[in-house]
XYZ file of C-alpha atoms in Angstrom:
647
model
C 53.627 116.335 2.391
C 51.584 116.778 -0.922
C 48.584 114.221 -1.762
C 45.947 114.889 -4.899
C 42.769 113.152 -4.957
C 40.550 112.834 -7.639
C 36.752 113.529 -7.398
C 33.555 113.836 -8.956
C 30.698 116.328 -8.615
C 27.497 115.651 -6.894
C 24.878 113.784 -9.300
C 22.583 117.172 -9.635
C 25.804 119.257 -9.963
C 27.316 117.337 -13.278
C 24.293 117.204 -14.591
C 23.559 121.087 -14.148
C 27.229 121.680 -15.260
C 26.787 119.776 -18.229
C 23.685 121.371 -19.229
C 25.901 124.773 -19.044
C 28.850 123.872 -20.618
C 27.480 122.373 -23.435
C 24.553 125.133 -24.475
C 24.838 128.507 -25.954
C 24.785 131.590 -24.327
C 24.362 135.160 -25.006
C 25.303 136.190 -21.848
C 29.109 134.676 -21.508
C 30.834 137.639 -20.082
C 28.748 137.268 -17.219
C 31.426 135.099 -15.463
C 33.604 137.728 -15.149
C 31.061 139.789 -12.351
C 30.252 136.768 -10.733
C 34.068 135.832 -10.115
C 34.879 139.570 -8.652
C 31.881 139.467 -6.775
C 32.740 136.287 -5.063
C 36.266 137.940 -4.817
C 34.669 141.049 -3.025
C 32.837 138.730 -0.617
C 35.788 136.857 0.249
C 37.481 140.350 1.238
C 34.129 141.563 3.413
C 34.925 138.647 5.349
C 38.495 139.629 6.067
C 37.644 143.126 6.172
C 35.109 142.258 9.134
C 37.390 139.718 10.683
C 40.018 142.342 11.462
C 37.404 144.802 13.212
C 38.772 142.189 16.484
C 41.737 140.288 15.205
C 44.383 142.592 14.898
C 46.577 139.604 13.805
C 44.938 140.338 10.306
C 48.074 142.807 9.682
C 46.100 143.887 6.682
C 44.503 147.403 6.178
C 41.113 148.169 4.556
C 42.740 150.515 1.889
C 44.755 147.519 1.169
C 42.406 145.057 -0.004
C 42.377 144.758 -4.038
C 41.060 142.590 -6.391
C 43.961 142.025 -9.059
C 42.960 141.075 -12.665
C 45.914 139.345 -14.830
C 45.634 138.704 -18.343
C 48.166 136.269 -20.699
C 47.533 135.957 -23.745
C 50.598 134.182 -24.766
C 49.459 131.242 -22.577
C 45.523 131.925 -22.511
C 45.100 132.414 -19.101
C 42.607 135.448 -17.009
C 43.664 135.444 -13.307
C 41.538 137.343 -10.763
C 43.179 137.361 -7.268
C 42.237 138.767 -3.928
C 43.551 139.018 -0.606
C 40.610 138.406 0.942
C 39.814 135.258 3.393
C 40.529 132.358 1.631
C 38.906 128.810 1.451
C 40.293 125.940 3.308
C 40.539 122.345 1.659
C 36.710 121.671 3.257
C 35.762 124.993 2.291
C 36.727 124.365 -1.483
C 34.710 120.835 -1.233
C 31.911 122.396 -0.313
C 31.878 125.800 -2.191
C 33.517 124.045 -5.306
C 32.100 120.673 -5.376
C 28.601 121.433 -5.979
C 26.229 123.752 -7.226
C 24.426 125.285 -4.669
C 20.809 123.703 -4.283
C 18.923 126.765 -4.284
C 17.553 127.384 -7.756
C 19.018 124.328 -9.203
C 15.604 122.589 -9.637
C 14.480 125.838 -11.515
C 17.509 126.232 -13.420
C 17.083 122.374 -14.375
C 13.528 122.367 -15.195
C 14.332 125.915 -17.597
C 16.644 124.287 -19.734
C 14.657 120.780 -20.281
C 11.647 123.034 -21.278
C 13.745 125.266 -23.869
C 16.991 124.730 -25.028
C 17.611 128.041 -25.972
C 16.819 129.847 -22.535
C 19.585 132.784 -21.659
C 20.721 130.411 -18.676
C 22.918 133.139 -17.463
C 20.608 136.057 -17.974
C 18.359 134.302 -16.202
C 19.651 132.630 -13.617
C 22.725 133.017 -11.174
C 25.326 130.380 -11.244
C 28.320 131.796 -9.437
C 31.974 130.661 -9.871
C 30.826 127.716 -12.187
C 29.873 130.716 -14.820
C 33.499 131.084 -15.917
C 33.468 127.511 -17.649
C 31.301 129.066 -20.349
C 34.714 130.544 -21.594
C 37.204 128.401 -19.937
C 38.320 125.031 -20.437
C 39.785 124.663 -17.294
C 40.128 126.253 -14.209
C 42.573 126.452 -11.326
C 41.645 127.783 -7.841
C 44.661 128.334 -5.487
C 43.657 129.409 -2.126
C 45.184 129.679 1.232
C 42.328 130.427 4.551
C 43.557 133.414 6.441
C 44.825 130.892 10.212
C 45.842 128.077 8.443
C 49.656 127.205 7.500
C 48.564 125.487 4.347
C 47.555 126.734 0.309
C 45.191 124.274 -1.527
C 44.723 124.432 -5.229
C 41.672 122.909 -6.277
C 41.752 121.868 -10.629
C 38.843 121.071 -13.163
C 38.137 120.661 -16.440
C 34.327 120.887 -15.744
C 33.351 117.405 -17.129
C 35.880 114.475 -15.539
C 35.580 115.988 -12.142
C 38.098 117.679 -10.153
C 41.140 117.315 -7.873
C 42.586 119.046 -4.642
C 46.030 119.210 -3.604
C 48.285 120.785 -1.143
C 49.751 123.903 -2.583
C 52.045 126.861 -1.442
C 51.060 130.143 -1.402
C 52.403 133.093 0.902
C 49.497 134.748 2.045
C 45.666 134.578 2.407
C 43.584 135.287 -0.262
C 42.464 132.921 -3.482
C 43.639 133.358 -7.326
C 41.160 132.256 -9.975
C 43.194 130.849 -13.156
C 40.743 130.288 -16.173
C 42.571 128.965 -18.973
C 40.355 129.996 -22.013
C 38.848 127.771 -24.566
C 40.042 128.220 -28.151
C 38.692 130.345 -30.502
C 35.948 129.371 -33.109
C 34.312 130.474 -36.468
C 31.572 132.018 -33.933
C 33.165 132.050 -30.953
C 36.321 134.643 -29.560
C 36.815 134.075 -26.487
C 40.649 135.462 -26.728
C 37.978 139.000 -26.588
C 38.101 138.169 -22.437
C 41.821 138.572 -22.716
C 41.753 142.585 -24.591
C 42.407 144.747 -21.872
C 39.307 147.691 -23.164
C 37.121 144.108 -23.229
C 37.868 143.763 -19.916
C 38.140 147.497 -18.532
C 34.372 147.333 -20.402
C 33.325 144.423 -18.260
C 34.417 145.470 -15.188
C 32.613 149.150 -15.370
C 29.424 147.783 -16.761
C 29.086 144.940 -14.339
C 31.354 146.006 -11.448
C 31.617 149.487 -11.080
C 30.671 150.007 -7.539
C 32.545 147.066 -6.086
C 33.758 148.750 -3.091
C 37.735 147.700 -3.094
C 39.744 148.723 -6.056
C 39.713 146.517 -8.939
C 43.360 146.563 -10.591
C 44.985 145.610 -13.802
C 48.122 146.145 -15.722
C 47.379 148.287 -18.319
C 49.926 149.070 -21.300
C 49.797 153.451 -22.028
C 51.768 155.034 -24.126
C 53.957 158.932 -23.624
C 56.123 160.879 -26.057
C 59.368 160.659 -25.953
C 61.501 163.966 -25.658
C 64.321 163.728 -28.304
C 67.812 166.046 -27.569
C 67.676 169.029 -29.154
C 70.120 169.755 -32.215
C 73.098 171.743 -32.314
C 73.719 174.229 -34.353
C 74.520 173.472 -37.871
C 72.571 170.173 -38.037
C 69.719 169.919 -39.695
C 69.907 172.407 -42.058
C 72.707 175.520 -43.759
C 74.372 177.718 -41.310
C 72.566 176.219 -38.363
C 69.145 177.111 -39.556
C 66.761 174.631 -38.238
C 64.882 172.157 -40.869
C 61.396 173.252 -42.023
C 60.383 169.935 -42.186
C 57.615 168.704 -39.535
C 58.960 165.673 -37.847
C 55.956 163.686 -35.829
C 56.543 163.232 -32.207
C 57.669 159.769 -31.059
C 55.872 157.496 -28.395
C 57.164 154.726 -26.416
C 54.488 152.031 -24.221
C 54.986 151.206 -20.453
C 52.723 149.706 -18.581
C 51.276 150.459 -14.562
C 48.767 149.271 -12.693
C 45.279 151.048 -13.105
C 41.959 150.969 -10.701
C 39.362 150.114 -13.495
C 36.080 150.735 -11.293
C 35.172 153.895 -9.800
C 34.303 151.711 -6.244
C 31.662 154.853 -5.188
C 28.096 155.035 -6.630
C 26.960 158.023 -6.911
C 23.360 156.795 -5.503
C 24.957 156.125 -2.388
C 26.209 159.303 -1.992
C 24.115 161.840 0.174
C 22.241 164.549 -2.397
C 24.032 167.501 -1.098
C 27.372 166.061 -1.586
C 26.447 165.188 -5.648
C 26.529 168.437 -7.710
C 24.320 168.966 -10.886
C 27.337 168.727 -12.922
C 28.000 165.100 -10.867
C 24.311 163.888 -12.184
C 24.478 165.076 -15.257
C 27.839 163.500 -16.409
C 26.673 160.101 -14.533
C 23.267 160.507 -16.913
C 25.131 161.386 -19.736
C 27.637 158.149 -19.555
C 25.369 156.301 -18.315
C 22.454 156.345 -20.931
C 24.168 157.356 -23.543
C 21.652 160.920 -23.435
C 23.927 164.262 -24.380
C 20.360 166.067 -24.008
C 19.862 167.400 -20.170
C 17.666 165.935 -17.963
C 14.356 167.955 -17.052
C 14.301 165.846 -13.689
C 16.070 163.757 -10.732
C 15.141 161.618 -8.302
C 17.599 160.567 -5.482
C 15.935 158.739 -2.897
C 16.082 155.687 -0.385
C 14.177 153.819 1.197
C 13.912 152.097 4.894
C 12.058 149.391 6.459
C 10.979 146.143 5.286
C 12.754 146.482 1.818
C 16.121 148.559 1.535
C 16.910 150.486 -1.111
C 18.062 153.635 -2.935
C 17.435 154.895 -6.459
C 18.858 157.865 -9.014
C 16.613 157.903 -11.840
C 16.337 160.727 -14.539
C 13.041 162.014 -16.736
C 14.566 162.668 -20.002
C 14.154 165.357 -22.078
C 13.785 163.837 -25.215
C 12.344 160.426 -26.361
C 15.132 158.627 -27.695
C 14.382 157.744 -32.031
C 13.554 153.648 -31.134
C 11.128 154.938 -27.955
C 7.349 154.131 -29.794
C 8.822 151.183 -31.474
C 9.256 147.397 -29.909
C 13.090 147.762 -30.200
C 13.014 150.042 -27.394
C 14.269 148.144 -24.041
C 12.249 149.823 -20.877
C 13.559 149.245 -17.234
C 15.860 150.089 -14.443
C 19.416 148.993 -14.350
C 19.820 146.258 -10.908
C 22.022 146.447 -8.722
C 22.528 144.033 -5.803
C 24.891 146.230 -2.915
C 26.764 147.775 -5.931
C 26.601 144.654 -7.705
C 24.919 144.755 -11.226
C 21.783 142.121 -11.311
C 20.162 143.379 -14.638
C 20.951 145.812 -17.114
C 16.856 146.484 -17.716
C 14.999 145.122 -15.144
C 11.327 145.884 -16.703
C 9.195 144.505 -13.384
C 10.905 147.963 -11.642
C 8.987 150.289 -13.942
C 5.525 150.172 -15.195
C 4.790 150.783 -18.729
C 3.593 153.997 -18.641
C 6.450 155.483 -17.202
C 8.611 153.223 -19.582
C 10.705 156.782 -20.544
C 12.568 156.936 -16.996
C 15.949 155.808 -16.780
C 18.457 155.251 -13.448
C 19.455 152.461 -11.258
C 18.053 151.065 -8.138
C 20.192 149.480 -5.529
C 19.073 147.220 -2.664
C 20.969 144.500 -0.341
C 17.911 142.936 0.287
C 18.082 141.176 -3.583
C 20.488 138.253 -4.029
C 22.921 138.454 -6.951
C 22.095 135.454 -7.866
C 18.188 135.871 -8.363
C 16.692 134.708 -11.492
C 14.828 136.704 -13.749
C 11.944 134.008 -13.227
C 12.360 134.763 -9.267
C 12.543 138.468 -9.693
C 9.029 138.349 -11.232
C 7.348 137.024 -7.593
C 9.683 138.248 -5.418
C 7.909 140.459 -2.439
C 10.595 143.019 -2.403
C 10.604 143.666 -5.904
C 7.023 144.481 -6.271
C 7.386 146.956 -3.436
C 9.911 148.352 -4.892
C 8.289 148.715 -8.058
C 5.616 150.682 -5.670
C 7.036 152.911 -4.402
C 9.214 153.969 -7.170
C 5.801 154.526 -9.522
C 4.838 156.530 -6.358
C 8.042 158.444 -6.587
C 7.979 159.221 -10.234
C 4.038 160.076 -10.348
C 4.569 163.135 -7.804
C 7.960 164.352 -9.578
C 5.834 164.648 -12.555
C 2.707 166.518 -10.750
C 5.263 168.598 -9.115
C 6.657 169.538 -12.489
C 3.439 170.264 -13.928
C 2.335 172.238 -11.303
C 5.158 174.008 -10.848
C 7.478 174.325 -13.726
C 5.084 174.184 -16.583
C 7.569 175.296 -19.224
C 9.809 172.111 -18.686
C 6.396 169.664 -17.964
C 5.345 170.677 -21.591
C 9.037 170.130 -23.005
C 8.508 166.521 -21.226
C 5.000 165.576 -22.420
C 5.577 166.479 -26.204
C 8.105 163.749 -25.863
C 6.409 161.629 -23.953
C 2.809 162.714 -23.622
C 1.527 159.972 -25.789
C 2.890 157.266 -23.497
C 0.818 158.520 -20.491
C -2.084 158.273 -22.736
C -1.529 154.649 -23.689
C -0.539 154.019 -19.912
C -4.240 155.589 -19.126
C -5.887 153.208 -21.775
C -4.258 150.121 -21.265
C -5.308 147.142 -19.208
C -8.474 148.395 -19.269
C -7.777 151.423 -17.485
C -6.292 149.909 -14.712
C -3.259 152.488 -14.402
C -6.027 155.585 -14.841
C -5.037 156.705 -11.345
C -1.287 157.271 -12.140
C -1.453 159.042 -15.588
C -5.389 161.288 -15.816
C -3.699 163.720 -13.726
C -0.997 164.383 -16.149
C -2.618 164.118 -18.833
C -2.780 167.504 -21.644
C -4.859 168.615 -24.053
C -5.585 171.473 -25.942
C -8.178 173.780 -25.129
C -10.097 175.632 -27.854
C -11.562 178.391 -25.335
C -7.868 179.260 -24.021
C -5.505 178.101 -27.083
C -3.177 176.182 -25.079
C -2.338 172.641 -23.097
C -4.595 172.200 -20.304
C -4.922 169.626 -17.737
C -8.221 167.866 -17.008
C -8.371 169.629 -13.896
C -7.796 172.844 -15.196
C -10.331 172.514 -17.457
C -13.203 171.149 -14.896
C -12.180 173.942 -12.146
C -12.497 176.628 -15.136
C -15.805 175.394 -16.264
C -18.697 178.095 -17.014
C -21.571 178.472 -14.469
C -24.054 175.620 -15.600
C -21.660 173.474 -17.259
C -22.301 169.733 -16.752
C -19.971 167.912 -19.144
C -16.639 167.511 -20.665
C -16.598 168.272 -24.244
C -14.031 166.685 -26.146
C -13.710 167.023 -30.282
C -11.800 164.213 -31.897
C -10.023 164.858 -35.609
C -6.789 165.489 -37.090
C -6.466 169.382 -36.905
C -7.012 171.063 -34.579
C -7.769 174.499 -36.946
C -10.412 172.265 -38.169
C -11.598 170.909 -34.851
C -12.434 174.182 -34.034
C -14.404 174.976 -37.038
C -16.976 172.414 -36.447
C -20.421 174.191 -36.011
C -21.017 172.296 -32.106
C -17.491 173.666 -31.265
C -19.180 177.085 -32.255
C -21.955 176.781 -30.446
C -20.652 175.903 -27.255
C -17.988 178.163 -27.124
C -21.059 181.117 -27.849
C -22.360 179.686 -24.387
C -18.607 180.245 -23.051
C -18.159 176.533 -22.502
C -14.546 174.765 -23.569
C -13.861 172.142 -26.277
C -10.883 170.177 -25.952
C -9.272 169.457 -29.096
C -8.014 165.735 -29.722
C -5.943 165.204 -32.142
C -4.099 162.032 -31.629
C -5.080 158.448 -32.220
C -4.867 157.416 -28.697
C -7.148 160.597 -27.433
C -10.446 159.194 -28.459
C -9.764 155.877 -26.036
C -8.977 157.987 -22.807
C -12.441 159.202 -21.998
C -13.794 155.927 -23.267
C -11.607 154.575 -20.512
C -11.617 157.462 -17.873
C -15.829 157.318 -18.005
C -15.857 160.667 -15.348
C -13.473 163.065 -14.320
C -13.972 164.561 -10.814
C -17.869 163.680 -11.625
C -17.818 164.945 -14.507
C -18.823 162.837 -17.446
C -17.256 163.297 -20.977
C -19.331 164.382 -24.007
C -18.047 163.834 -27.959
C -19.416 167.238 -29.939
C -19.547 164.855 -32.718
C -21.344 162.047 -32.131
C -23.092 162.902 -28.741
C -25.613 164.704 -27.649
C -24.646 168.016 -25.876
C -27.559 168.542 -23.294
C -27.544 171.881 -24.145
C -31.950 172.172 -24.751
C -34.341 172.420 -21.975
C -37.192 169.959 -21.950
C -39.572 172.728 -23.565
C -37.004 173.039 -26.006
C -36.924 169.858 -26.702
C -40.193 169.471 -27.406
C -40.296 172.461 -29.831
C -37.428 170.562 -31.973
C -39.358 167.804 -31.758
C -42.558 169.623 -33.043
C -40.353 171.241 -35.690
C -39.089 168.048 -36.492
C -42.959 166.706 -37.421
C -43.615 169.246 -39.158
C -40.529 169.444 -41.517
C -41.006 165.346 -41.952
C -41.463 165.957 -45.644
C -37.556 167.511 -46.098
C -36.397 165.147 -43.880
C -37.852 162.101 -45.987
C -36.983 163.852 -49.630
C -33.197 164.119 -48.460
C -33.224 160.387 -47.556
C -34.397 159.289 -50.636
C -32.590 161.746 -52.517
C -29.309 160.349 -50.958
C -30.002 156.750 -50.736
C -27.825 154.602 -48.907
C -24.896 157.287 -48.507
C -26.525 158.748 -45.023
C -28.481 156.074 -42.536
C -30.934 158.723 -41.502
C -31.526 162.413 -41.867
C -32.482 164.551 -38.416
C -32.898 168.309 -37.637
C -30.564 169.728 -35.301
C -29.919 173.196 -33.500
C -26.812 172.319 -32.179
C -25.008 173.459 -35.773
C -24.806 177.581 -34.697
C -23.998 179.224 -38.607
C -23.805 175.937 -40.088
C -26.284 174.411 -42.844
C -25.400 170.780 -42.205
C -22.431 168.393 -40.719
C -22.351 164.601 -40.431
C -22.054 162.606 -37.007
C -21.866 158.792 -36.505
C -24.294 156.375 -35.730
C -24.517 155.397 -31.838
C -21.207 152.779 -31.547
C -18.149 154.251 -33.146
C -16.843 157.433 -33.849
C -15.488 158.693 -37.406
C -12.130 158.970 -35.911
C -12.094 155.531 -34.587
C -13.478 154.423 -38.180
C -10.184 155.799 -39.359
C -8.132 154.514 -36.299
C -9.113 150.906 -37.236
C -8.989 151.093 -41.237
C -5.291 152.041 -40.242
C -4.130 149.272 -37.672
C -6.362 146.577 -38.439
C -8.443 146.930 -41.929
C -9.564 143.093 -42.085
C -11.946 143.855 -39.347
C -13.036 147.056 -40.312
C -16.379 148.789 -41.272
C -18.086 151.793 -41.689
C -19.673 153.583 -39.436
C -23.257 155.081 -40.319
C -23.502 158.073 -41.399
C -26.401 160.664 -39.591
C -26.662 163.852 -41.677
C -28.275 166.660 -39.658
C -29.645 169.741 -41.121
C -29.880 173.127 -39.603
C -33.767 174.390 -39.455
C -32.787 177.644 -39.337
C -30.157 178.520 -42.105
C -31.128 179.983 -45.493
C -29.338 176.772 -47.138
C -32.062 174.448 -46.092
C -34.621 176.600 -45.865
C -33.870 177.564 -49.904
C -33.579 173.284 -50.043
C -37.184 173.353 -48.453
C -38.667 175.868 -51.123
C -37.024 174.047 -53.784
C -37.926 170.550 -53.026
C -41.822 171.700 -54.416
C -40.607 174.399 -57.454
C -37.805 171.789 -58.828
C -37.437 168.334 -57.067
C -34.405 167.551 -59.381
C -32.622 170.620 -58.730
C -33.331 170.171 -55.027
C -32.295 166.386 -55.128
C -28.668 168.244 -56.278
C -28.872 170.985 -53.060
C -29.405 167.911 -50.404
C -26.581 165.465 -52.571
C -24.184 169.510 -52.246
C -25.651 169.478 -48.401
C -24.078 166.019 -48.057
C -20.490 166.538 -49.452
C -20.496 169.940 -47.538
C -21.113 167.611 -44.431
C -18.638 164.705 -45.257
C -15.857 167.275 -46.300
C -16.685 169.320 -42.410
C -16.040 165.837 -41.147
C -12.562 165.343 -42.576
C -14.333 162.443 -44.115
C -12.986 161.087 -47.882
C -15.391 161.616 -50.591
C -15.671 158.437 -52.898
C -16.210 160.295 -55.865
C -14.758 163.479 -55.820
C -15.046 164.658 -59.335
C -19.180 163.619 -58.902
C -18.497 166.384 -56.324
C -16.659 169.204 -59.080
C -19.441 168.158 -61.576
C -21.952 169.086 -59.482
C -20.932 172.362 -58.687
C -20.197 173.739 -61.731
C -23.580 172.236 -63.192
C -25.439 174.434 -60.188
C -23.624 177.109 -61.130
C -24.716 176.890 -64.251
């Protein structure tokens, strides 16, 4: 006997519905995962039922999930023989929107009406009326004698009646909506639309996803006899193109097996590298891979992959960071950025655990437990490939860090150093004393007998770094001078403070504790009684220098120009760059060299010829400015003057 009755959703379920149905989304084809995943469930249950019925009569290379397409009529079928949904089981599955998450999904929507509901929040079979406009669901529970289909438009309600159907399982009908000016949803009916679908979302369902697929062959044509074709049987020079005809078969769309769940000696390098390479769209090898899994409290397994090369968007906001989601071969999110912190935003992979729900929202993921250790353990796990690397394949570490060396500076600096402990390790620069990349550790453990200090030179050449008379006077006591030539260099010792105790010292704007306390006092003696230069340079130069100071940290230098205590010239630059409204210049110190024939010929002069001395200290000054990479505001003051001394 057949009966329909006509019902409506729960309250909170029509109103959640409506909310969908009538929004925008970006993410539509979602519905298409969440219906095979639901189709894979329904088969687990089967599957596990017949482990001690052996009335089942079904096999586990049996089970399928079946996707139908037609056009002609607008509908997208996805069957399985899986268990099947009685009539109470389709009231309560069907009939309302499950209550977990509904208040958040709710309260999302009131507070912006353009929220990615579906990126963002997991809503199951009721997904698919995004692109249907009505949906049939004929099911038949493995046991029971009768089929129910179950019918809604999504607004007015639905119905159940008593339907036939020959064996257990459930078909989804979706009968699309029409097209629009903006929207196609005929596209969910294009069999590479949906071959796409199914391998980005549901590649690693574990039973074979099938679909008829039209292919086309060539068709072998009889050969000629003699004397067609051509005079005296000769064949016809003529190129003829060979001819095709279509059939159709049935074809397994998803490749069921991930590769991450695969043991590492049964995946060959070829294996990873053709996964990377499809995956990421990267044709450049990878310089690492990690395969690992985890046990315990959280569940999980990862494959992820240290590129070789930044990809062109990587230092620019377009570039999407994260690990691709995956809940028991299920994909959750395509860049899950809470899985990988920002300085190690270059890795790329998947990470797979059974312990997330499919249906987690993105607002969920972000204080979920499991996710954060996670997170954890994979920083843990890429931090120590990356030490291993530099320690013991150098070659390939400094292929990786002139790709991506800069972003394990920034990850040093940011937050306020607060991810120091995962990058300073890794960190590179380049040593003046050796003439290659070194590693902060390299440099402190190579450090000269009486060493106390880092010693760091900031600038934009590193030829010209090492030019600069402190450079030349430490490296005459053997000690090192790295060489920093990048914006972001300047912040990390700012940041860092000490390295294995040591502290860091700028050559150019720091003092390098190289005197003794009697020496001090000698430069301070020679200081007093050389006040009379010191004051005839100031005045001479006006408000171009702040102050004028002996130093005997210059080696064969006359002069050179450091910064007033605060800011370094480099960072003067940095910020006239980035942000030039809040900008200033940083005082200039000009220090003169006691000992050089320059100043002491300034000294004589300053008594014979006070105006041709007041053109030696403004010479002195340029000399200084143009050692310190610095701009000269009037350059052709500068030309003048030479040429008048050499007059």
């Amino acid at each position: 006997m057949f009966f329909m009755e006509k019902q409506q959703f729960k309250a909170e379920s029509q109103r959640l519905l409506d909310l969908m149905i009538n929004s925008i989304y970006t993410h539509r084809e979602i519905f298409l995962r969440e219906i095979i995943s639901n189709a894979s469930d329904a088969i687990d249950k089967l599957a596990y039922t017949a482990l001690t019925d052996d009335k089942v009569g079904i096999s586990r290379d049996q089970f399928a999930i079946t996707i139908t397409r037609d056009p002609e009529n607008r509908t997208l079928t996805v069957s399985d023989n899986g268990i099947g949904m009685s009539k109470e089981e389709l009231e309560e599955n069907l009939g309302t929107i499950a209550k977990s998450g509904s208040l958040s999904f709710k309260q999302a929507m009131e507070k912006d009406e353009d929220v990615d509901i579906i990126g963002q929040f997991g809503v199951g079979f009721y997904s698919a009326f995004m692109v249907a406009s009505s949906i049939t669901v004929i099911s038949k529970k493995y046991g029971e004698d009768t089929a129910w289909k179950w019918v809604s438009d999504g607004a007015d309600g639905y119905t159940i009646e008593e339907t036939e159907k020959d064996a257990p399982g459930t078909d989804i009908i979706m009968t699309l909506k029409a097209d629009t000016e903006d929207e196609k949803y005929s596209e969910f009916l294009e069999e590479y639309e949906l071959r796409s679908l199914v391998r980005k979302y549901s590649d690693y369902i574990r039973y074979p996803i099938r679909m008829e697929v039209t292919k086309s062959r060539p068709v072998e044509e009889p050969e000629a006899e003699a004397g067609e074709g051509g005079e005296s049987g000769e064949e016809s020079a003529e190129y003829k193109a060979p001819k095709y005809e279509s059939y159709t078969e049935m074809e397994t769309l998803n490749s069921m097996v991930p590769i991450w769940q695969r043991a590492k000696k049964d995946v060959s390098d070829e294996e990873y590298e053709t996964f990377y390479r499809d995956k990421f769209f990267d044709y450049n090898k990878p310089l690492r891979i990690i395969h690992s899994s985890a046990e315990g409290s959280v569940s999980f397994k990862a494959l992820l992959y240290i590129p070789g090369k930044a990809p062109y968007d990587f230092y620019t906001k377009d570039f999407k960071r994260g690990l691709q989601l995956y809940s028991s071969g299920v994909m959750i999110m395509e860049n899950c950025e809470d899985l990988l912190p920002e300085h190690f935003r270059f890795v790329r992979g998947v990470v797979d655990s059974q312990d997330l729900s499919l249906n987690i929202s993105r607002e969920m993921l972000q204080h979920n437990r499991q996710l954060t250790i996670i997170a954890r353990n994979i920083e843990k796990k890429i931090k120590s490939e990356l030490k291993s690397m530099l320690d013991n394949d150098r070659e390939n570490y400094e292929k990786f860090y002139a790709a991506f060396g800069r972003q394990l500076k920034y990850g040093a600096v940011s937050d306020y150093g607060a991810h120091k402990d995962s990058c300073q390790d890794l960190l590179l620069f380049y040593s003046h004393k050796q003439g290659k990349l070194i590693s902060l550790k390299e440099y402190v453990e190579a450090m000269a007998e009486g060493q106390e200090k880092i010693y760091f030179a900031p600038g934009e050449n590193k030829d010209r770094l090492a030019k600069l008379p402190q450079v030349e006077t430490l490296s005459k006591k053997g000690y090192d001078v790295l060489l920093f030539t990048e914006d972001v260099d300047e912040f990390v010792p700012q940041t860092l403070m000490t390295y294995m105790e040591k502290s860091f010292c700028n050559v150019s704007s720091e003092d390098l504790g190289l005197k003794t306390e009697e020496e001090k006092k000698e430069a301070e003696e020679k200081a007093e009684q050389m006040k009379g230069l010191l004051t005839f340079v100031k005045e001479s130069l006006g408000d171009q220098v702040k102050e004028v100071k002996l130093s005997d940290d210059l080696g064969s230098h006359p002069v050179c120009m450091t910064p007033d205590a605060g800011m370094s010239f480099e960072m003067e630059k940095y910020m006239k760059r980035v942000n030039p409204e809040f900008a200033y210049p940083v005082g200039r110190i000009l220090e003169l060299n006691p000992d050089h024939e320059a100043v002491k010929t300034l000294e004589r002069t300053m008594t014979e010829d006070p105006v041709k001395a007041k053109d030696y200290a403004q010479l002195l000054c340029y000399q200084a400015q143009l050692m310190a990479e610095l701009p000269l505001e009037d350059p052709f003051a500068y030309t003048e003057l030479v040429c008048k001394l050499m007059r």
